[in-house]
Amino acid sequence: MATQIVISNNDSIKIDDSFHINWADKGNAMPAIPDTVHSVIWNDLPGQNEIQNKDASTGNMTGNTDLSATSDAVGSTTIADLLTWGETRKGQIETAIAAYQAAVADDEANGTTNAEGKNWTDYDPHYS
């Protein structure tokens, strides 16, 4: 399971302070995050782990909710669920990238064009 996750709602996700996922690449199984959440910060960096809240209609910040345990709620899910999902999604993306790279290498070795016009998302059954 991942140990760190930073979510910028509708923008990006960073897993373990090193693996970046664009929002469009989050896949089809990410636990739901309420529209009132601007960011979720759970990491080992200095500062408070927290949920940064916003008014969903205006986008204006409304305050922060401190997080102290992986069992803390983020809407209808928990930090632990998000960490587990993050590790799983990271693995899915890495597998899809490897499959795409293998298809490209196969095309180059065999003079075929099976991977032409495709990218790693075409090899990811979990992509949404």
XYZ file of N, CA and C in Angstrom:
384
model
N 0.845 -1.178 0.000
C 0.000 0.000 0.000
C 0.892 1.243 0.000
N 0.450 2.228 -0.727
C 1.152 3.509 -0.717
C 1.133 4.078 0.702
N 2.085 4.935 1.014
C 2.129 5.563 2.333
C 1.813 7.052 2.275
N 1.847 7.623 1.071
C 1.581 9.054 0.920
C 0.680 9.271 -0.298
N -0.219 10.238 -0.181
C -1.061 10.608 -1.312
C -1.420 12.078 -1.184
N -1.331 12.782 -2.292
C -1.775 14.170 -2.358
C -2.705 14.263 -3.562
N -3.945 14.643 -3.309
C -4.950 14.738 -4.356
C -5.351 16.195 -4.521
N -5.199 16.697 -5.722
C -5.750 18.003 -6.093
C -6.993 17.683 -6.909
N -8.153 17.792 -6.284
C -9.411 17.338 -6.865
C -9.610 17.910 -8.267
N -9.921 17.041 -9.204
C -10.139 17.386 -10.619
C -8.883 17.897 -11.311
N -7.692 17.602 -10.763
C -6.453 18.049 -11.381
C -5.421 16.924 -11.460
N -4.941 16.451 -10.300
C -3.884 15.442 -10.316
C -3.800 14.724 -8.972
N -3.027 13.640 -8.989
C -2.796 12.832 -7.800
C -1.310 12.496 -7.764
N -0.701 12.584 -6.601
C 0.694 12.180 -6.458
C 0.750 11.073 -5.405
N 1.382 9.964 -5.795
C 1.501 8.799 -4.922
C 2.938 8.722 -4.406
N 3.089 8.593 -3.095
C 4.397 8.442 -2.447
C 5.400 9.508 -2.885
N 4.909 10.700 -3.108
C 5.729 11.874 -3.427
C 6.584 11.693 -4.677
N 6.210 10.734 -5.543
C 7.038 10.538 -6.732
C 6.262 10.139 -7.986
N 5.131 9.485 -7.856
C 4.390 9.001 -9.017
C 3.205 9.923 -9.253
N 3.218 10.607 -10.387
C 2.196 11.604 -10.715
C 1.136 10.983 -11.622
N -0.137 11.195 -11.277
C -1.249 10.732 -12.103
C -2.091 11.954 -12.478
N -2.241 12.199 -13.771
C -3.151 13.255 -14.206
C -4.579 12.823 -13.894
N -5.449 13.781 -13.649
C -6.826 13.468 -13.277
C -7.498 12.591 -14.332
N -7.248 12.876 -15.598
C -7.855 12.095 -16.673
C -7.404 10.637 -16.649
N -6.283 10.354 -15.997
C -5.718 9.007 -15.961
C -6.028 8.250 -14.674
N -6.946 8.777 -13.869
C -7.218 8.177 -12.557
C -7.895 6.813 -12.647
N -8.419 6.472 -13.813
C -9.043 5.171 -13.970
C -10.499 5.168 -13.563
N -11.071 3.978 -13.569
C -12.511 3.859 -13.334
C -12.868 3.338 -11.942
N -11.907 3.263 -11.043
C -12.201 2.704 -9.718
C -11.767 3.604 -8.565
N -11.460 4.861 -8.841
C -11.048 5.754 -7.759
C -12.221 6.010 -6.815
N -11.996 5.895 -5.506
C -13.067 6.232 -4.568
C -13.531 7.677 -4.785
N -14.807 7.900 -4.610
C -15.394 9.223 -4.843
C -14.871 10.245 -3.841
N -14.560 11.436 -4.363
C -14.151 12.574 -3.544
C -15.228 13.648 -3.718
N -15.772 14.178 -2.618
C -16.826 15.185 -2.744
C -16.354 16.439 -3.488
N -17.269 17.106 -4.172
C -16.961 18.358 -4.872
C -16.511 19.461 -3.922
N -16.770 19.284 -2.634
C -16.380 20.289 -1.640
C -14.927 20.134 -1.186
N -14.236 19.143 -1.720
C -12.825 18.929 -1.381
C -11.962 19.566 -2.464
N -11.100 20.471 -2.043
C -10.134 21.075 -2.956
C -8.901 20.187 -3.061
N -8.357 19.763 -1.909
C -7.168 18.909 -1.877
C -7.211 17.989 -0.671
N -6.553 16.848 -0.829
C -6.318 15.930 0.280
C -4.811 15.775 0.379
N -4.282 16.018 1.568
C -2.832 15.927 1.775
C -2.566 14.915 2.883
N -1.910 13.827 2.523
C -1.471 12.820 3.486
C -0.052 12.418 3.079
N 0.937 13.002 3.752
C 2.327 12.702 3.393
C 3.248 12.895 4.591
N 4.530 12.682 4.367
C 5.533 12.764 5.430
C 6.236 14.117 5.476
N 5.792 15.058 4.668
C 6.426 16.368 4.630
C 6.026 17.194 5.851
N 6.811 18.215 6.198
C 6.422 19.066 7.330
C 5.060 19.712 7.069
N 4.311 19.879 8.115
C 2.983 20.488 7.995
C 1.890 19.481 8.285
N 0.696 19.999 8.433
C -0.449 19.192 8.819
C -0.992 18.384 7.637
N -1.275 17.114 7.870
C -2.056 16.336 6.913
C -3.490 16.838 7.037
N -4.120 17.092 5.891
C -5.421 17.761 5.960
C -6.220 17.586 4.682
N -7.503 17.894 4.834
C -8.404 18.081 3.701
C -8.613 19.578 3.589
N -8.357 20.118 2.417
C -8.628 21.535 2.168
C -9.996 21.605 1.504
N -10.931 22.281 2.176
C -12.315 22.326 1.730
C -12.614 23.593 0.945
N -13.616 23.493 0.058
C -14.031 24.639 -0.741
C -15.543 24.641 -0.907
N -16.059 25.786 -1.283
C -17.460 25.907 -1.673
C -17.531 25.395 -3.112
N -18.318 24.346 -3.353
C -18.363 23.731 -4.674
C -18.901 24.665 -5.751
N -19.751 25.614 -5.367
C -20.337 26.497 -6.377
C -19.436 27.678 -6.734
N -18.628 28.149 -5.778
C -17.785 29.318 -6.044
C -16.311 28.957 -6.195
N -15.913 27.809 -5.636
C -14.510 27.428 -5.636
C -13.714 28.092 -4.528
N -14.356 28.952 -3.736
C -13.666 29.634 -2.636
C -13.380 28.661 -1.496
N -12.191 28.805 -0.919
C -11.806 27.946 0.197
C -12.699 28.228 1.402
N -13.057 27.151 2.117
C -13.916 27.294 3.291
C -13.251 26.835 4.575
N -12.043 26.294 4.496
C -11.341 25.853 5.695
C -10.699 24.500 5.490
N -10.012 24.053 6.532
C -9.296 22.785 6.481
C -9.805 21.841 7.559
N -9.697 20.557 7.278
C -10.014 19.522 8.244
C -8.736 18.725 8.475
N -8.247 18.713 9.707
C -7.023 17.981 10.028
C -7.247 16.481 9.917
N -6.217 15.794 9.443
C -6.221 14.336 9.357
C -5.140 13.804 10.287
N -5.469 12.754 11.041
C -4.475 12.214 11.974
C -4.305 10.705 11.876
N -5.178 10.025 11.147
C -5.083 8.569 11.031
C -5.585 8.133 9.655
N -5.095 7.008 9.174
C -5.539 6.522 7.868
C -7.014 6.118 7.873
N -7.601 5.993 9.048
C -9.030 5.675 9.142
C -9.904 6.929 9.029
N -9.281 8.115 8.974
C -10.055 9.356 8.842
C -10.813 9.387 7.521
N -12.018 9.942 7.571
C -12.900 9.972 6.407
C -12.583 11.124 5.467
N -12.736 10.830 4.176
C -12.734 11.837 3.117
C -14.017 11.557 2.350
N -15.065 12.281 2.693
C -16.375 11.964 2.131
C -16.795 10.586 2.593
N -17.117 9.709 1.637
C -17.577 8.362 1.978
C -16.456 7.330 1.950
N -15.216 7.779 1.803
C -14.073 6.866 1.798
C -13.108 7.250 2.920
N -11.977 6.588 3.001
C -10.977 6.887 4.032
C -9.610 7.103 3.377
N -8.703 7.642 4.159
C -7.327 7.789 3.691
C -6.761 6.415 3.333
N -7.013 5.404 4.147
C -6.516 4.047 3.866
C -7.025 3.550 2.516
N -8.303 3.773 2.228
C -8.863 3.358 0.936
C -8.182 4.096 -0.217
N -7.918 5.384 -0.041
C -7.247 6.162 -1.085
C -5.813 5.693 -1.290
N -5.116 5.366 -0.203
C -3.748 4.854 -0.308
C -3.717 3.510 -1.043
N -4.645 2.640 -0.710
C -4.732 1.335 -1.376
C -5.054 1.513 -2.855
N -6.045 2.362 -3.140
C -6.378 2.644 -4.541
C -5.166 3.214 -5.274
N -4.451 4.155 -4.659
C -3.308 4.793 -5.295
C -2.234 3.794 -5.683
N -1.922 2.868 -4.791
C -0.919 1.848 -5.092
C -1.399 0.948 -6.233
N -2.666 0.573 -6.194
C -3.234 -0.261 -7.253
C -3.194 0.456 -8.592
N -3.619 1.720 -8.605
C -3.661 2.469 -9.867
C -2.259 2.674 -10.424
N -1.307 2.940 -9.561
C 0.086 3.084 -9.993
C 0.531 1.815 -10.719
N 0.258 0.670 -10.149
C 0.619 -0.607 -10.769
C -0.083 -0.825 -12.097
N -1.358 -0.444 -12.173
C -2.096 -0.587 -13.428
C -1.477 0.271 -14.528
N -1.127 1.492 -14.198
C -0.524 2.397 -15.180
C 0.836 1.868 -15.616
N 1.638 1.429 -14.666
C 2.965 0.894 -15.011
C 2.837 -0.333 -15.915
N 1.856 -1.187 -15.654
C 1.625 -2.370 -16.482
C 1.197 -1.973 -17.891
N 0.310 -0.994 -17.991
C -0.159 -0.532 -19.304
C 0.970 0.115 -20.100
N 1.812 0.891 -19.432
C 2.959 1.512 -20.109
C 3.905 0.433 -20.628
N 4.167 -0.576 -19.816
C 5.051 -1.672 -20.239
C 4.446 -2.429 -21.423
N 3.142 -2.651 -21.402
C 2.485 -3.354 -22.517
C 2.571 -2.530 -23.802
N 2.377 -1.239 -23.690
C 2.501 -0.363 -24.862
C 3.930 -0.379 -25.401
N 4.894 -0.252 -24.511
C 6.300 -0.272 -24.943
C 6.659 -1.607 -25.602
N 6.125 -2.704 -25.086
C 6.367 -4.017 -25.688
C 5.739 -4.102 -27.075
N 4.553 -3.526 -27.237
C 3.888 -3.526 -28.546
C 4.674 -2.705 -29.559
N 5.192 -1.565 -29.124
C 6.017 -0.737 -30.010
C 7.285 -1.499 -30.407
N 7.930 -2.127 -29.439
C 9.141 -2.900 -29.726
C 8.833 -4.061 -30.669
N 7.691 -4.703 -30.474
C 7.282 -5.797 -31.346
C 7.071 -5.288 -32.774
N 6.426 -4.126 -32.900
C 6.235 -3.517 -34.225
C 7.576 -3.248 -34.891
N 8.503 -2.694 -34.143
C 9.825 -2.372 -34.701
C 10.574 -3.641 -35.125
N 10.444 -4.686 -34.325
C 11.156 -5.935 -34.621
C 10.539 -6.691 -35.799
N 9.214 -6.539 -35.960
C 8.518 -7.333 -36.973
C 8.044 -6.537 -38.176
N 8.299 -5.241 -38.175
C 7.854 -4.413 -39.296
C 6.346 -4.248 -39.364
N 5.686 -4.384 -38.208
C 4.222 -4.225 -38.167
C 3.863 -2.849 -37.610
N 2.577 -2.545 -37.600
C 2.113 -1.233 -37.113
C 0.960 -1.389 -36.123
N 0.954 -2.448 -35.355
C -0.151 -2.711 -34.420
C -0.287 -1.637 -33.346
N 0.819 -1.025 -32.937
C 0.770 -0.001 -31.886
C 0.649 1.411 -32.456
N 0.685 1.522 -33.766
C 0.641 2.846 -34.399
C -0.647 3.580 -34.037
N -0.491 4.843 -33.669
C -1.644 5.664 -33.306
C -2.198 5.382 -31.920
N -1.525 4.553 -31.162
C -1.980 4.208 -29.816
C -1.024 4.796 -28.789
N -1.446 4.759 -27.531
C -0.576 5.116 -26.411
C -0.899 4.161 -25.269
N -0.275 4.377 -24.128
C -0.429 3.423 -23.024
C -1.871 3.254 -22.577
N -2.699 4.287 -22.727
C -4.090 4.180 -22.262
C -4.876 3.138 -23.052
N -4.448 2.864 -24.281
C -5.106 1.823 -25.085
C -4.823 0.434 -24.536
N -3.830 0.309 -23.676
C -3.452 -0.967 -23.086
C -3.881 -1.061 -21.613
N -4.716 -0.145 -21.184
C -5.161 -0.078 -19.792
C -6.659 -0.330 -19.705
N -7.062 -1.547 -19.323
C -8.502 -1.839 -19.230
C -9.205 -1.076 -18.094
N -8.431 -0.407 -17.244
C -9.009 0.319 -16.114
C -9.125 1.815 -16.398
N -8.712 2.222 -17.601
C -8.755 3.650 -17.965
C -10.195 4.060 -18.152
N -10.501 5.268 -17.690
C -11.888 5.737 -17.848
C -11.969 6.833 -18.878
